[in-house]
PDB file of C-alpha atoms in Angstrom:
ATOM      1  CA  MET A  86      14.313   6.285  26.443  1.00  0.00           C
ATOM      2  CA  THR A  87      15.945   3.409  28.382  1.00  0.00           C
ATOM      3  CA  VAL A  88      14.258  -0.034  28.235  1.00  0.00           C
ATOM      4  CA  THR A  89      14.777  -2.362  31.207  1.00  0.00           C
ATOM      5  CA  LEU A  90      15.232  -6.070  31.003  1.00  0.00           C
ATOM      6  CA  GLY A  91      11.897  -6.375  32.886  1.00  0.00           C
ATOM      7  CA  GLU A  92      10.105  -4.464  30.137  1.00  0.00           C
ATOM      8  CA  VAL A  93      11.653  -6.663  27.462  1.00  0.00           C
ATOM      9  CA  VAL A  94      10.666  -9.836  29.341  1.00  0.00           C
ATOM     10  CA  ALA A  95       7.105  -8.538  29.653  1.00  0.00           C
ATOM     11  CA  ALA A  96       6.915  -7.845  25.919  1.00  0.00           C
ATOM     12  CA  LEU A  97       8.247 -11.334  25.109  1.00  0.00           C
ATOM     13  CA  GLU A  98       5.805 -13.053  27.515  1.00  0.00           C
ATOM     14  CA  ALA A  99       2.915 -11.105  26.082  1.00  0.00           C
ATOM     15  CA  ARG A 100       3.723 -12.798  22.725  1.00  0.00           C
ATOM     16  CA  TYR A 101       4.898 -16.102  24.063  1.00  0.00           C
ATOM     17  CA  ASP A 102       2.592 -16.855  26.930  1.00  0.00           C
ATOM     18  CA  PRO A 103       4.337 -19.156  29.515  1.00  0.00           C
ATOM     19  CA  ALA A 104       0.950 -20.786  30.027  1.00  0.00           C
ATOM     20  CA  LEU A 105       1.272 -22.379  26.552  1.00  0.00           C
ATOM     21  CA  ALA A 106       4.452 -24.174  27.508  1.00  0.00           C
ATOM     22  CA  GLU A 107       4.491 -27.873  28.397  1.00  0.00           C
ATOM     23  CA  ASP A 108       4.597 -28.753  32.098  1.00  0.00           C
ATOM     24  CA  TRP A 109       8.041 -30.263  31.761  1.00  0.00           C
ATOM     25  CA  ASP A 110       9.502 -27.268  29.926  1.00  0.00           C
ATOM     26  CA  ALA A 111      11.720 -24.502  31.336  1.00  0.00           C
ATOM     27  CA  VAL A 112      10.813 -21.145  29.811  1.00  0.00           C
ATOM     28  CA  GLY A 113      11.231 -17.536  30.767  1.00  0.00           C
ATOM     29  CA  LEU A 114      14.165 -15.606  32.339  1.00  0.00           C
ATOM     30  CA  VAL A 115      17.145 -17.825  33.150  1.00  0.00           C
ATOM     31  CA  CYS A 116      19.440 -15.113  34.374  1.00  0.00           C
ATOM     32  CA  GLY A 117      19.640 -11.357  34.458  1.00  0.00           C
ATOM     33  CA  ASP A 118      18.509  -8.374  36.537  1.00  0.00           C
ATOM     34  CA  ARG A 119      15.158  -7.035  35.499  1.00  0.00           C
ATOM     35  CA  GLU A 120      16.293  -3.506  36.449  1.00  0.00           C
ATOM     36  CA  ASP A 121      19.215  -3.524  34.102  1.00  0.00           C
ATOM     37  CA  PRO A 122      19.038  -1.493  30.865  1.00  0.00           C
ATOM     38  CA  VAL A 123      18.852  -3.339  27.533  1.00  0.00           C
ATOM     39  CA  ASP A 124      19.939  -1.708  24.321  1.00  0.00           C
ATOM     40  CA  ARG A 125      20.357  -4.800  22.088  1.00  0.00           C
ATOM     41  CA  VAL A 126      18.705  -8.191  22.052  1.00  0.00           C
ATOM     42  CA  VAL A 127      20.212 -11.204  20.116  1.00  0.00           C
ATOM     43  CA  PHE A 128      17.987 -14.128  18.960  1.00  0.00           C
ATOM     44  CA  ALA A 129      19.272 -17.652  18.428  1.00  0.00           C
ATOM     45  CA  VAL A 130      17.977 -21.256  18.505  1.00  0.00           C
ATOM     46  CA  ASP A 131      20.505 -22.763  20.884  1.00  0.00           C
ATOM     47  CA  PRO A 132      22.226 -21.293  23.940  1.00  0.00           C
ATOM     48  CA  VAL A 133      25.647 -22.767  23.111  1.00  0.00           C
ATOM     49  CA  ALA A 134      29.073 -21.179  23.812  1.00  0.00           C
ATOM     50  CA  ALA A 135      29.572 -19.648  20.338  1.00  0.00           C
ATOM     51  CA  VAL A 136      26.171 -18.006  20.536  1.00  0.00           C
ATOM     52  CA  VAL A 137      26.800 -16.567  24.041  1.00  0.00           C
ATOM     53  CA  ASP A 138      30.170 -15.275  22.839  1.00  0.00           C
ATOM     54  CA  GLU A 139      28.448 -13.660  19.855  1.00  0.00           C
ATOM     55  CA  ALA A 140      25.867 -11.969  22.085  1.00  0.00           C
ATOM     56  CA  VAL A 141      28.482 -10.742  24.548  1.00  0.00           C
ATOM     57  CA  ALA A 142      30.706  -9.424  21.738  1.00  0.00           C
ATOM     58  CA  ALA A 143      27.684  -7.506  20.304  1.00  0.00           C
ATOM     59  CA  GLY A 144      27.100  -5.846  23.633  1.00  0.00           C
ATOM     60  CA  ALA A 145      23.638  -7.412  23.964  1.00  0.00           C
ATOM     61  CA  GLY A 146      21.746  -6.938  27.189  1.00  0.00           C
ATOM     62  CA  LEU A 147      19.646  -9.999  26.489  1.00  0.00           C
ATOM     63  CA  LEU A 148      20.062 -13.302  24.583  1.00  0.00           C
ATOM     64  CA  VAL A 149      16.748 -14.930  23.605  1.00  0.00           C
ATOM     65  CA  THR A 150      16.961 -18.618  22.654  1.00  0.00           C
ATOM     66  CA  HIS A 151      14.372 -21.108  21.615  1.00  0.00           C
ATOM     67  CA  HIS A 152      16.009 -24.106  23.386  1.00  0.00           C
ATOM     68  CA  PRO A 153      16.421 -24.074  27.151  1.00  0.00           C
ATOM     69  CA  LEU A 154      19.830 -24.047  28.784  1.00  0.00           C
ATOM     70  CA  PHE A 155      18.492 -26.167  31.601  1.00  0.00           C
ATOM     71  CA  LEU A 156      15.667 -28.722  31.434  1.00  0.00           C
ATOM     72  CA  SER A 157      16.482 -31.018  34.354  1.00  0.00           C
ATOM     73  CA  GLY A 158      16.979 -30.134  38.006  1.00  0.00           C
ATOM     74  CA  VAL A 159      20.028 -27.912  38.691  1.00  0.00           C
ATOM     75  CA  HIS A 160      21.744 -27.753  42.012  1.00  0.00           C
ATOM     76  CA  GLY A 161      24.631 -25.501  41.039  1.00  0.00           C
ATOM     77  CA  VAL A 162      26.164 -23.495  38.240  1.00  0.00           C
ATOM     78  CA  PRO A 163      29.931 -23.621  38.878  1.00  0.00           C
ATOM     79  CA  ALA A 164      32.126 -21.986  36.274  1.00  0.00           C
ATOM     80  CA  ASP A 165      33.866 -25.278  35.577  1.00  0.00           C
ATOM     81  CA  ASP A 166      30.618 -26.829  34.332  1.00  0.00           C
ATOM     82  CA  PRO A 167      29.855 -26.287  30.636  1.00  0.00           C
ATOM     83  CA  LYS A 168      26.398 -24.828  31.284  1.00  0.00           C
ATOM     84  CA  GLY A 169      27.431 -22.986  34.410  1.00  0.00           C
ATOM     85  CA  ARG A 170      30.261 -21.381  32.457  1.00  0.00           C
ATOM     86  CA  LEU A 171      27.700 -19.879  30.120  1.00  0.00           C
ATOM     87  CA  VAL A 172      25.755 -18.466  33.014  1.00  0.00           C
ATOM     88  CA  HIS A 173      28.894 -16.908  34.451  1.00  0.00           C
ATOM     89  CA  ARG A 174      29.854 -15.435  31.062  1.00  0.00           C
ATOM     90  CA  LEU A 175      26.472 -13.802  30.689  1.00  0.00           C
ATOM     91  CA  VAL A 176      26.330 -12.439  34.277  1.00  0.00           C
ATOM     92  CA  ARG A 177      29.801 -11.006  33.997  1.00  0.00           C
ATOM     93  CA  ALA A 178      28.698  -9.241  30.847  1.00  0.00           C
ATOM     94  CA  ARG A 179      25.475  -8.006  32.536  1.00  0.00           C
ATOM     95  CA  ALA A 180      23.498  -9.912  29.857  1.00  0.00           C
ATOM     96  CA  GLY A 181      20.335 -11.905  30.542  1.00  0.00           C
ATOM     97  CA  LEU A 182      19.128 -15.157  28.947  1.00  0.00           C
ATOM     98  CA  PHE A 183      15.461 -15.659  28.105  1.00  0.00           C
ATOM     99  CA  VAL A 184      13.940 -18.906  26.768  1.00  0.00           C
ATOM    100  CA  ALA A 185      10.780 -19.226  24.630  1.00  0.00           C
ATOM    101  CA  HIS A 186      10.404 -22.961  23.825  1.00  0.00           C
ATOM    102  CA  THR A 187       7.157 -24.881  23.649  1.00  0.00           C
ATOM    103  CA  ASN A 188       5.209 -21.648  24.392  1.00  0.00           C
ATOM    104  CA  ALA A 189       6.809 -20.227  21.195  1.00  0.00           C
ATOM    105  CA  ASP A 190       5.943 -23.425  19.316  1.00  0.00           C
ATOM    106  CA  ARG A 191       2.236 -22.877  20.217  1.00  0.00           C
ATOM    107  CA  ALA A 192       2.158 -19.068  20.031  1.00  0.00           C
ATOM    108  CA  PRO A 193      -0.361 -17.501  17.543  1.00  0.00           C
ATOM    109  CA  GLY A 194       0.806 -15.441  14.681  1.00  0.00           C
ATOM    110  CA  CYS A 195       4.486 -15.044  15.507  1.00  0.00           C
ATOM    111  CA  GLY A 196       5.521 -18.439  16.835  1.00  0.00           C
ATOM    112  CA  VAL A 197       7.798 -21.197  15.563  1.00  0.00           C
ATOM    113  CA  ASN A 198       5.115 -23.054  13.585  1.00  0.00           C
ATOM    114  CA  ASP A 199       3.560 -20.070  11.912  1.00  0.00           C
ATOM    115  CA  ALA A 200       7.067 -18.952  10.826  1.00  0.00           C
ATOM    116  CA  LEU A 201       7.723 -22.485   9.446  1.00  0.00           C
ATOM    117  CA  ALA A 202       4.395 -22.580   7.530  1.00  0.00           C
ATOM    118  CA  ASP A 203       5.146 -19.147   6.092  1.00  0.00           C
ATOM    119  CA  ALA A 204       8.594 -20.151   5.069  1.00  0.00           C
ATOM    120  CA  LEU A 205       7.044 -23.009   3.052  1.00  0.00           C
ATOM    121  CA  GLY A 206       4.451 -20.711   1.508  1.00  0.00           C
ATOM    122  CA  LEU A 207       1.407 -22.447   3.062  1.00  0.00           C
ATOM    123  CA  LEU A 208      -1.899 -20.743   2.727  1.00  0.00           C
ATOM    124  CA  ASP A 209      -4.685 -20.627   5.390  1.00  0.00           C
ATOM    125  CA  ALA A 210      -2.534 -22.429   7.963  1.00  0.00           C
ATOM    126  CA  VAL A 211      -4.207 -23.322  11.247  1.00  0.00           C
ATOM    127  CA  PRO A 212      -3.000 -25.211  14.326  1.00  0.00           C
ATOM    128  CA  LEU A 213      -2.836 -28.957  13.855  1.00  0.00           C
ATOM    129  CA  GLN A 214      -3.312 -29.494  17.575  1.00  0.00           C
ATOM    130  CA  PRO A 215      -5.155 -26.377  19.060  1.00  0.00           C
ATOM    131  CA  ALA A 216      -4.291 -25.170  22.533  1.00  0.00           C
ATOM    132  CA  GLY A 217      -5.722 -22.467  24.810  1.00  0.00           C
ATOM    133  CA  SER A 218      -8.538 -20.152  24.175  1.00  0.00           C
ATOM    134  CA  ASP A 219      -7.149 -18.531  21.000  1.00  0.00           C
ATOM    135  CA  PRO A 220      -8.068 -20.622  17.967  1.00  0.00           C
ATOM    136  CA  ARG A 221      -4.836 -19.450  16.328  1.00  0.00           C
ATOM    137  CA  ALA A 222      -2.700 -21.065  19.139  1.00  0.00           C
ATOM    138  CA  GLY A 223      -1.521 -24.659  19.166  1.00  0.00           C
ATOM    139  CA  LEU A 224       1.089 -27.125  18.078  1.00  0.00           C
ATOM    140  CA  GLY A 225       2.000 -27.632  14.399  1.00  0.00           C
ATOM    141  CA  ARG A 226       0.222 -26.111  11.465  1.00  0.00           C
ATOM    142  CA  ILE A 227      -1.795 -27.402   8.522  1.00  0.00           C
ATOM    143  CA  GLY A 228      -2.353 -25.509   5.308  1.00  0.00           C
ATOM    144  CA  ARG A 229      -2.313 -25.764   1.620  1.00  0.00           C
ATOM    145  CA  LEU A 230       0.099 -25.037  -1.222  1.00  0.00           C
ATOM    146  CA  ALA A 231      -0.969 -22.508  -3.822  1.00  0.00           C
ATOM    147  CA  GLU A 232      -0.652 -25.293  -6.404  1.00  0.00           C
ATOM    148  CA  PRO A 233      -0.390 -29.018  -5.998  1.00  0.00           C
ATOM    149  CA  VAL A 234       3.118 -30.410  -6.640  1.00  0.00           C
ATOM    150  CA  PRO A 235       4.624 -33.896  -6.625  1.00  0.00           C
ATOM    151  CA  LEU A 236       6.355 -34.966  -3.412  1.00  0.00           C
ATOM    152  CA  ARG A 237       9.745 -34.673  -5.037  1.00  0.00           C
ATOM    153  CA  GLU A 238       9.065 -31.002  -5.850  1.00  0.00           C
ATOM    154  CA  PHE A 239       7.788 -30.330  -2.379  1.00  0.00           C
ATOM    155  CA  ALA A 240      10.971 -31.775  -0.880  1.00  0.00           C
ATOM    156  CA  ALA A 241      12.988 -29.506  -3.159  1.00  0.00           C
ATOM    157  CA  LEU A 242      10.894 -26.532  -2.161  1.00  0.00           C
ATOM    158  CA  ALA A 243      11.582 -27.362   1.528  1.00  0.00           C
ATOM    159  CA  ALA A 244      15.297 -27.699   0.817  1.00  0.00           C
ATOM    160  CA  ALA A 245      15.384 -24.263  -0.799  1.00  0.00           C
ATOM    161  CA  ALA A 246      13.167 -22.548   1.751  1.00  0.00           C
ATOM    162  CA  LEU A 247      14.796 -23.742   4.921  1.00  0.00           C
ATOM    163  CA  PRO A 248      18.400 -23.082   6.077  1.00  0.00           C
ATOM    164  CA  ALA A 249      20.943 -25.553   4.676  1.00  0.00           C
ATOM    165  CA  THR A 250      22.277 -28.303   6.934  1.00  0.00           C
ATOM    166  CA  GLU A 251      24.557 -31.281   6.456  1.00  0.00           C
ATOM    167  CA  GLY A 252      21.612 -33.690   6.881  1.00  0.00           C
ATOM    168  CA  GLY A 253      19.574 -32.114   4.134  1.00  0.00           C
ATOM    169  CA  VAL A 254      16.055 -33.319   3.521  1.00  0.00           C
ATOM    170  CA  ARG A 255      14.871 -36.938   3.781  1.00  0.00           C
ATOM    171  CA  VAL A 256      11.649 -38.207   2.269  1.00  0.00           C
ATOM    172  CA  ALA A 257       9.484 -41.197   2.944  1.00  0.00           C
ATOM    173  CA  GLY A 258       6.731 -41.795   0.306  1.00  0.00           C
ATOM    174  CA  ASP A 259       6.126 -42.016  -3.451  1.00  0.00           C
ATOM    175  CA  PRO A 260       8.081 -39.225  -5.099  1.00  0.00           C
ATOM    176  CA  ASP A 261       5.258 -38.728  -7.573  1.00  0.00           C
ATOM    177  CA  ARG A 262       2.507 -38.401  -4.977  1.00  0.00           C
ATOM    178  CA  LEU A 263       0.602 -35.179  -5.420  1.00  0.00           C
ATOM    179  CA  ILE A 264       0.879 -32.850  -2.439  1.00  0.00           C
ATOM    180  CA  THR A 265      -1.759 -30.185  -1.743  1.00  0.00           C
ATOM    181  CA  THR A 266      -2.363 -30.193   2.013  1.00  0.00           C
ATOM    182  CA  VAL A 267       0.768 -29.844   4.204  1.00  0.00           C
ATOM    183  CA  ALA A 268       1.167 -30.324   7.933  1.00  0.00           C
ATOM    184  CA  VAL A 269       4.284 -28.998   9.641  1.00  0.00           C
ATOM    185  CA  CYS A 270       5.719 -29.107  13.141  1.00  0.00           C
ATOM    186  CA  GLY A 271       8.869 -27.313  14.112  1.00  0.00           C
ATOM    187  CA  GLY A 272      11.338 -29.506  16.091  1.00  0.00           C
ATOM    188  CA  SER A 273      10.461 -33.071  16.992  1.00  0.00           C
ATOM    189  CA  GLY A 274       6.923 -33.536  15.660  1.00  0.00           C
ATOM    190  CA  GLY A 275       6.541 -37.268  15.072  1.00  0.00           C
ATOM    191  CA  SER A 276       3.913 -37.392  17.740  1.00  0.00           C
ATOM    192  CA  LEU A 277       1.648 -35.402  15.448  1.00  0.00           C
ATOM    193  CA  LEU A 278       1.591 -37.999  12.694  1.00  0.00           C
ATOM    194  CA  ALA A 279      -1.838 -39.316  13.723  1.00  0.00           C
ATOM    195  CA  ALA A 280      -3.255 -35.770  13.921  1.00  0.00           C
ATOM    196  CA  ALA A 281      -1.815 -34.956  10.443  1.00  0.00           C
ATOM    197  CA  ALA A 282      -3.386 -38.135   9.077  1.00  0.00           C
ATOM    198  CA  ALA A 283      -6.736 -37.376  10.654  1.00  0.00           C
ATOM    199  CA  ALA A 284      -6.638 -33.810   9.263  1.00  0.00           C
ATOM    200  CA  GLY A 285      -6.150 -35.117   5.769  1.00  0.00           C
ATOM    201  CA  ALA A 286      -2.626 -33.962   5.248  1.00  0.00           C
ATOM    202  CA  ASP A 287      -0.736 -35.244   2.169  1.00  0.00           C
ATOM    203  CA  VAL A 288       2.605 -34.771   3.877  1.00  0.00           C
ATOM    204  CA  LEU A 289       3.991 -34.083   7.325  1.00  0.00           C
ATOM    205  CA  LEU A 290       7.250 -32.078   7.496  1.00  0.00           C
ATOM    206  CA  THR A 291       8.982 -32.247  10.813  1.00  0.00           C
ATOM    207  CA  SER A 292      12.222 -33.370  12.448  1.00  0.00           C
ATOM    208  CA  ASP A 293      13.861 -36.213  14.368  1.00  0.00           C
ATOM    209  CA  LEU A 294      11.646 -38.920  12.910  1.00  0.00           C
ATOM    210  CA  LYS A 295      12.507 -42.449  13.979  1.00  0.00           C
ATOM    211  CA  HIS A 296      12.911 -45.580  11.946  1.00  0.00           C
ATOM    212  CA  HIS A 297      10.023 -47.683  13.264  1.00  0.00           C
ATOM    213  CA  PRO A 298       7.226 -45.051  13.159  1.00  0.00           C
ATOM    214  CA  VAL A 299       8.362 -44.071   9.619  1.00  0.00           C
ATOM    215  CA  SER A 300       8.405 -47.705   8.516  1.00  0.00           C
ATOM    216  CA  GLU A 301       5.010 -48.332  10.032  1.00  0.00           C
ATOM    217  CA  ALA A 302       3.532 -45.194   8.455  1.00  0.00           C
ATOM    218  CA  GLY A 303       4.587 -46.475   5.021  1.00  0.00           C
ATOM    219  CA  GLU A 304       2.460 -49.572   5.467  1.00  0.00           C
ATOM    220  CA  GLU A 305      -0.857 -47.807   5.802  1.00  0.00           C
ATOM    221  CA  PRO A 306      -2.732 -44.876   4.242  1.00  0.00           C
ATOM    222  CA  GLY A 307      -1.622 -41.507   5.505  1.00  0.00           C
ATOM    223  CA  PRO A 308       0.687 -38.652   4.786  1.00  0.00           C
ATOM    224  CA  ALA A 309       4.083 -38.883   3.191  1.00  0.00           C
ATOM    225  CA  LEU A 310       6.904 -37.779   5.544  1.00  0.00           C
ATOM    226  CA  VAL A 311       9.585 -35.221   5.044  1.00  0.00           C
ATOM    227  CA  ASP A 312      12.295 -35.071   7.725  1.00  0.00           C
ATOM    228  CA  VAL A 313      14.593 -32.011   8.036  1.00  0.00           C
ATOM    229  CA  ALA A 314      17.077 -30.904  10.645  1.00  0.00           C
ATOM    230  CA  HIS A 315      15.611 -29.832  13.933  1.00  0.00           C
ATOM    231  CA  TRP A 316      17.505 -26.501  13.887  1.00  0.00           C
ATOM    232  CA  ALA A 317      16.359 -25.776  10.355  1.00  0.00           C
ATOM    233  CA  THR A 318      12.644 -25.931  11.183  1.00  0.00           C
ATOM    234  CA  GLU A 319      13.060 -23.464  14.049  1.00  0.00           C
ATOM    235  CA  ALA A 320      15.484 -20.969  12.676  1.00  0.00           C
ATOM    236  CA  PRO A 321      12.789 -19.248  10.494  1.00  0.00           C
ATOM    237  CA  TRP A 322      11.231 -18.067  13.753  1.00  0.00           C
ATOM    238  CA  LEU A 323      14.239 -15.929  14.739  1.00  0.00           C
ATOM    239  CA  PRO A 324      13.722 -12.937  12.370  1.00  0.00           C
ATOM    240  CA  VAL A 325       9.973 -13.049  13.022  1.00  0.00           C
ATOM    241  CA  ALA A 326      10.498 -12.869  16.809  1.00  0.00           C
ATOM    242  CA  ALA A 327      13.080 -10.180  16.467  1.00  0.00           C
ATOM    243  CA  ARG A 328      10.898  -8.030  14.191  1.00  0.00           C
ATOM    244  CA  VAL A 329       7.911  -8.344  16.518  1.00  0.00           C
ATOM    245  CA  LEU A 330       9.896  -7.455  19.636  1.00  0.00           C
ATOM    246  CA  ALA A 331      11.324  -4.399  17.995  1.00  0.00           C
ATOM    247  CA  ALA A 332       7.854  -3.228  16.954  1.00  0.00           C
ATOM    248  CA  ASP A 333       6.321  -4.033  20.368  1.00  0.00           C
ATOM    249  CA  LEU A 334       8.962  -1.889  22.043  1.00  0.00           C
ATOM    250  CA  GLY A 335       8.611   0.944  19.588  1.00  0.00           C
ATOM    251  CA  GLY A 336      12.061   0.475  18.092  1.00  0.00           C
ATOM    252  CA  ARG A 337      13.731   1.388  21.444  1.00  0.00           C
ATOM    253  CA  VAL A 338      15.983  -1.717  21.366  1.00  0.00           C
ATOM    254  CA  GLU A 339      18.204  -2.961  18.534  1.00  0.00           C
ATOM    255  CA  VAL A 340      17.437  -6.564  17.600  1.00  0.00           C
ATOM    256  CA  THR A 341      19.717  -8.949  15.746  1.00  0.00           C
ATOM    257  CA  VAL A 342      19.589 -12.615  14.727  1.00  0.00           C
ATOM    258  CA  SER A 343      22.564 -14.859  15.308  1.00  0.00           C
ATOM    259  CA  ARG A 344      24.216 -16.029  12.147  1.00  0.00           C
ATOM    260  CA  ARG A 345      25.609 -19.144  13.777  1.00  0.00           C
ATOM    261  CA  ARG A 346      24.400 -22.449  12.408  1.00  0.00           C
ATOM    262  CA  THR A 347      23.948 -24.417  15.568  1.00  0.00           C
ATOM    263  CA  ASP A 348      22.737 -27.615  13.907  1.00  0.00           C
ATOM    264  CA  PRO A 349      25.047 -30.167  15.609  1.00  0.00           C
ATOM    265  CA  TRP A 350      25.754 -32.316  12.533  1.00  0.00           C
ATOM    266  CA  THR A 351      29.065 -31.304  10.847  1.00  0.00           C
ATOM    267  CA  ALA A 352      29.334 -33.509   7.815  1.00  0.00           C
ATOM    268  CA  HIS A 353      27.368 -35.803   5.514  1.00  0.00           C
ATOM    269  CA  VAL A 354      28.846 -38.531   3.299  1.00  0.00           C
ATOM    270  CA  ALA A 355      26.704 -39.949   0.501  1.00  0.00           C
ATOM    271  CA  GLN A 356      26.949 -43.672   0.180  1.00  0.00           C
ATOM    272  CA  PRO A 357      27.371 -45.419  -3.180  1.00  0.00           C
ATOM    273  CA  GLY A 358      24.538 -47.569  -4.321  1.00  0.00           C
ATOM    274  CA  VAL A 359      21.791 -45.436  -2.853  1.00  0.00           C
ATOM    275  CA  GLY A 360      19.156 -44.063  -5.234  1.00  0.00           C
ATOM    276  CA  ALA A 361      19.412 -40.563  -6.646  1.00  0.00           C
ATOM    277  CA  PRO A 362      18.306 -37.747  -4.259  1.00  0.00           C
ATOM    278  CA  VAL A 363      14.638 -36.670  -4.548  1.00  0.00           C
ATOM    279  CA  GLY A 364      14.382 -33.480  -6.462  1.00  0.00           C
TER     280      GLY A 364
END
């Protein structure tokens, strides 16, 4: 039985409620005809050229990405503009683009932060910053490890559990500190440091942490910090979202996850004189 793009979008929005998105965010259907049939859906973190090419080559009727293609005001999408070129490429291939961003971060059960918590093996994870009427929805997650481990071992666990990137895993804190309660936030989650401290987290794992907040955090009681690549914290969501969509549509669409590593950093050079890596 044929599934239309409109049906796929409805299934996605039932899981990733647009009402959970930030006011500044741009989520939902970016391009595509809701009446068009969809046989295959590709999931990826970033709507970059290589991912669009992959989706088109696979014959996908829809590309679902976590990050938006457009966040600021757009007055045109000419084909000689890098982002406009992607829209033209998708339209010519009769493929749609759908974005689930901060609504997927907050989504209960099958969102970015639940996927990240599961990837790290956290037990009894709940939102760090609840949102909406569902107590399972909200930003970040806080849970516990099955057994306490030193910070150096937790960092090694994160390095093994998350997709590899050139940036690796950075740690701020005593490597011997015992870690039991873990707070996580997929993507840029430095704003949740105070909430993690108030919730009694031993460590906050997130991305894009800046020098001054990390330095200041080290001067007062609170969680240790583990900084990993932005893309690596969100990639675990892709197979979860793909599996859920396939189930919600009764297996009537084929779902695939892009194999492209779209972390933008391409190399890492270790400097002499720096202490041995944690772990």
